[in-house]
Amino acid sequence: MPDIQIGFKPLQDLLLKKSEANILLAAIELDLFSVLEKNHSAEGIAQILHLHPQNTAHILNALVAFNLIWKDGDIYNNSPIANDFLVSGKPTYLGDYLRTCDPWYAISPEMICKLVREGPKQAERDVNPHSENFLEMQTRRSINYQRSGMAHMVVRLVSSLPEYSDFNRMLDLGCGPGLLGIALALDHPTLNVILFDKPDIISVAERCVLEYGVSDRVTTMAGNYLNDSFGDGYDLILASMTLNYALGSFDRLMKKIYEGLNHGGVCATLSDGRTQNGSKPEEIVISMLLPDLLGQNMAIREDFIANAMFHTGFHRVRTKMVQSPIGELEWTIGKK
């Protein structure tokens, strides 16, 4: 028999992660977590949701097994993370957002093999997962994603800048639903914010501006930042998790950002910032595998943005890795 020095359990665990993800998505679809906000037995949950009692117990036990819910005797209830993020109707509910992410993460082995063997064919390059309808839906589903930790993190990072109290006008470039700029407006009592993104996306941001009652200091502007003007006279331009779409014309965009700032203004970016020759952080590399295989050139390497800022003319450029709700990200600051 072979002399085995290391167990294969880590390989088995990788397959279990796939099953856990599917169990989570099924539980979201069944709306189990909304019922589990209160203590219930499996039979009680099955009755409320009109489910098969025995199989309801089986899926509940599976959720207990990887600690998404808790069990005491025959009674089940949510763990804190499930209660915060998986109860439908809460402002931090992430069920719809997670379902939107799933197609990016759950690439079939057959698709991976095909793309690795044959490369991205022209037809596959032309597949556009970023159609306007898709983007509008994804933006709506990312509202709760931004207010489930990302907005708080951005406020913390931006408010730590020594120039923060003197900021009067900022641009949230590629704002998505706009909660980052809105959160900064709520934190800074005199800051005027312009939210900029594509028209269908901006329509979502406009609804968020009304929801938070900040239309006196937060306005919107629609366009494509690669081709359209986004104005000037800004003290701060924030670009969070959006510059991946600009890699084909990055120097030109960085010049537009530089010219859009007042003297002494700050450009602040959050990006994936891949490290170790593009192989880390794990969550970024794995989540971006599909666009990588499709040849869509969306990977931002460590210090890429900082080097582009230096080349454009920014000074006092600095960068650091920060922990975010989705993993480790690169925070880069440049001053004009």
JSON list of N, CA and C in Angstrom, two decimals, residues 11 14 30 70 81 93 104 113 124 147 174 192 223 278 296 305 332:
[
{"chain": "A", "resi": 11, "resn": "LEU", "atom": "N", "xyz": [-9.25, 18.31, -0.14]},
{"chain": "A", "resi": 11, "resn": "LEU", "atom": "CA", "xyz": [-9.84, 18.18, -1.47]},
{"chain": "A", "resi": 11, "resn": "LEU", "atom": "C", "xyz": [-11.33, 17.88, -1.36]},
{"chain": "A", "resi": 14, "resn": "LEU", "atom": "N", "xyz": [-13.34, 20.95, -0.52]},
{"chain": "A", "resi": 14, "resn": "LEU", "atom": "CA", "xyz": [-13.63, 21.86, -1.63]},
{"chain": "A", "resi": 14, "resn": "LEU", "atom": "C", "xyz": [-14.96, 21.51, -2.27]},
{"chain": "A", "resi": 30, "resn": "LEU", "atom": "N", "xyz": [-36.30, 29.20, -0.62]},
{"chain": "A", "resi": 30, "resn": "LEU", "atom": "CA", "xyz": [-37.42, 28.72, 0.21]},
{"chain": "A", "resi": 30, "resn": "LEU", "atom": "C", "xyz": [-37.83, 29.72, 1.28]},
{"chain": "A", "resi": 70, "resn": "TRP", "atom": "N", "xyz": [-28.87, 27.64, 14.04]},
{"chain": "A", "resi": 70, "resn": "TRP", "atom": "CA", "xyz": [-28.57, 26.92, 15.27]},
{"chain": "A", "resi": 70, "resn": "TRP", "atom": "C", "xyz": [-29.73, 26.00, 15.62]},
{"chain": "A", "resi": 81, "resn": "ILE", "atom": "N", "xyz": [-25.38, 35.92, 11.76]},
{"chain": "A", "resi": 81, "resn": "ILE", "atom": "CA", "xyz": [-25.13, 36.34, 10.38]},
{"chain": "A", "resi": 81, "resn": "ILE", "atom": "C", "xyz": [-26.35, 36.10, 9.50]},
{"chain": "A", "resi": 93, "resn": "TYR", "atom": "N", "xyz": [-30.75, 42.77, 3.84]},
{"chain": "A", "resi": 93, "resn": "TYR", "atom": "CA", "xyz": [-31.00, 41.46, 3.23]},
{"chain": "A", "resi": 93, "resn": "TYR", "atom": "C", "xyz": [-30.16, 41.29, 1.96]},
{"chain": "A", "resi": 104, "resn": "TRP", "atom": "N", "xyz": [-21.48, 33.95, -11.47]},
{"chain": "A", "resi": 104, "resn": "TRP", "atom": "CA", "xyz": [-20.06, 34.28, -11.62]},
{"chain": "A", "resi": 104, "resn": "TRP", "atom": "C", "xyz": [-19.19, 33.23, -10.95]},
{"chain": "A", "resi": 113, "resn": "CYS", "atom": "N", "xyz": [-13.14, 23.69, -18.66]},
{"chain": "A", "resi": 113, "resn": "CYS", "atom": "CA", "xyz": [-12.31, 22.88, -19.55]},
{"chain": "A", "resi": 113, "resn": "CYS", "atom": "C", "xyz": [-12.38, 23.39, -20.99]},
{"chain": "A", "resi": 124, "resn": "GLU", "atom": "N", "xyz": [-17.87, 34.03, -27.63]},
{"chain": "A", "resi": 124, "resn": "GLU", "atom": "CA", "xyz": [-17.89, 34.13, -26.19]},
{"chain": "A", "resi": 124, "resn": "GLU", "atom": "C", "xyz": [-17.45, 35.51, -25.74]},
{"chain": "A", "resi": 147, "resn": "ARG", "atom": "N", "xyz": [-25.01, 48.86, 1.73]},
{"chain": "A", "resi": 147, "resn": "ARG", "atom": "CA", "xyz": [-25.33, 49.32, 3.09]},
{"chain": "A", "resi": 147, "resn": "ARG", "atom": "C", "xyz": [-25.15, 48.22, 4.13]},
{"chain": "A", "resi": 174, "resn": "GLY", "atom": "N", "xyz": [-18.85, 55.91, -11.14]},
{"chain": "A", "resi": 174, "resn": "GLY", "atom": "CA", "xyz": [-19.29, 54.52, -11.23]},
{"chain": "A", "resi": 174, "resn": "GLY", "atom": "C", "xyz": [-19.97, 54.11, -9.94]},
{"chain": "A", "resi": 192, "resn": "ASN", "atom": "N", "xyz": [-21.26, 68.30, -0.86]},
{"chain": "A", "resi": 192, "resn": "ASN", "atom": "CA", "xyz": [-22.15, 68.12, -2.00]},
{"chain": "A", "resi": 192, "resn": "ASN", "atom": "C", "xyz": [-21.62, 66.98, -2.87]},
{"chain": "A", "resi": 223, "resn": "GLY", "atom": "N", "xyz": [-24.10, 58.84, -17.64]},
{"chain": "A", "resi": 223, "resn": "GLY", "atom": "CA", "xyz": [-23.18, 58.77, -18.77]},
{"chain": "A", "resi": 223, "resn": "GLY", "atom": "C", "xyz": [-22.25, 57.59, -18.61]},
{"chain": "A", "resi": 278, "resn": "GLY", "atom": "N", "xyz": [-0.66, 37.85, -9.20]},
{"chain": "A", "resi": 278, "resn": "GLY", "atom": "CA", "xyz": [-2.03, 37.62, -9.68]},
{"chain": "A", "resi": 278, "resn": "GLY", "atom": "C", "xyz": [-2.73, 36.43, -9.08]},
{"chain": "A", "resi": 296, "resn": "GLN", "atom": "N", "xyz": [-11.72, 39.03, -20.82]},
{"chain": "A", "resi": 296, "resn": "GLN", "atom": "CA", "xyz": [-12.32, 40.36, -20.66]},
{"chain": "A", "resi": 296, "resn": "GLN", "atom": "C", "xyz": [-11.41, 41.36, -19.94]},
{"chain": "A", "resi": 305, "resn": "ILE", "atom": "N", "xyz": [-2.86, 50.95, -9.98]},
{"chain": "A", "resi": 305, "resn": "ILE", "atom": "CA", "xyz": [-3.51, 52.26, -9.90]},
{"chain": "A", "resi": 305, "resn": "ILE", "atom": "C", "xyz": [-2.54, 53.31, -9.36]},
{"chain": "A", "resi": 332, "resn": "THR", "atom": "N", "xyz": [-6.25, 53.09, -2.57]},
{"chain": "A", "resi": 332, "resn": "THR", "atom": "CA", "xyz": [-5.20, 53.91, -3.15]},
{"chain": "A", "resi": 332, "resn": "THR", "atom": "C", "xyz": [-5.64, 55.37, -3.14]}
]
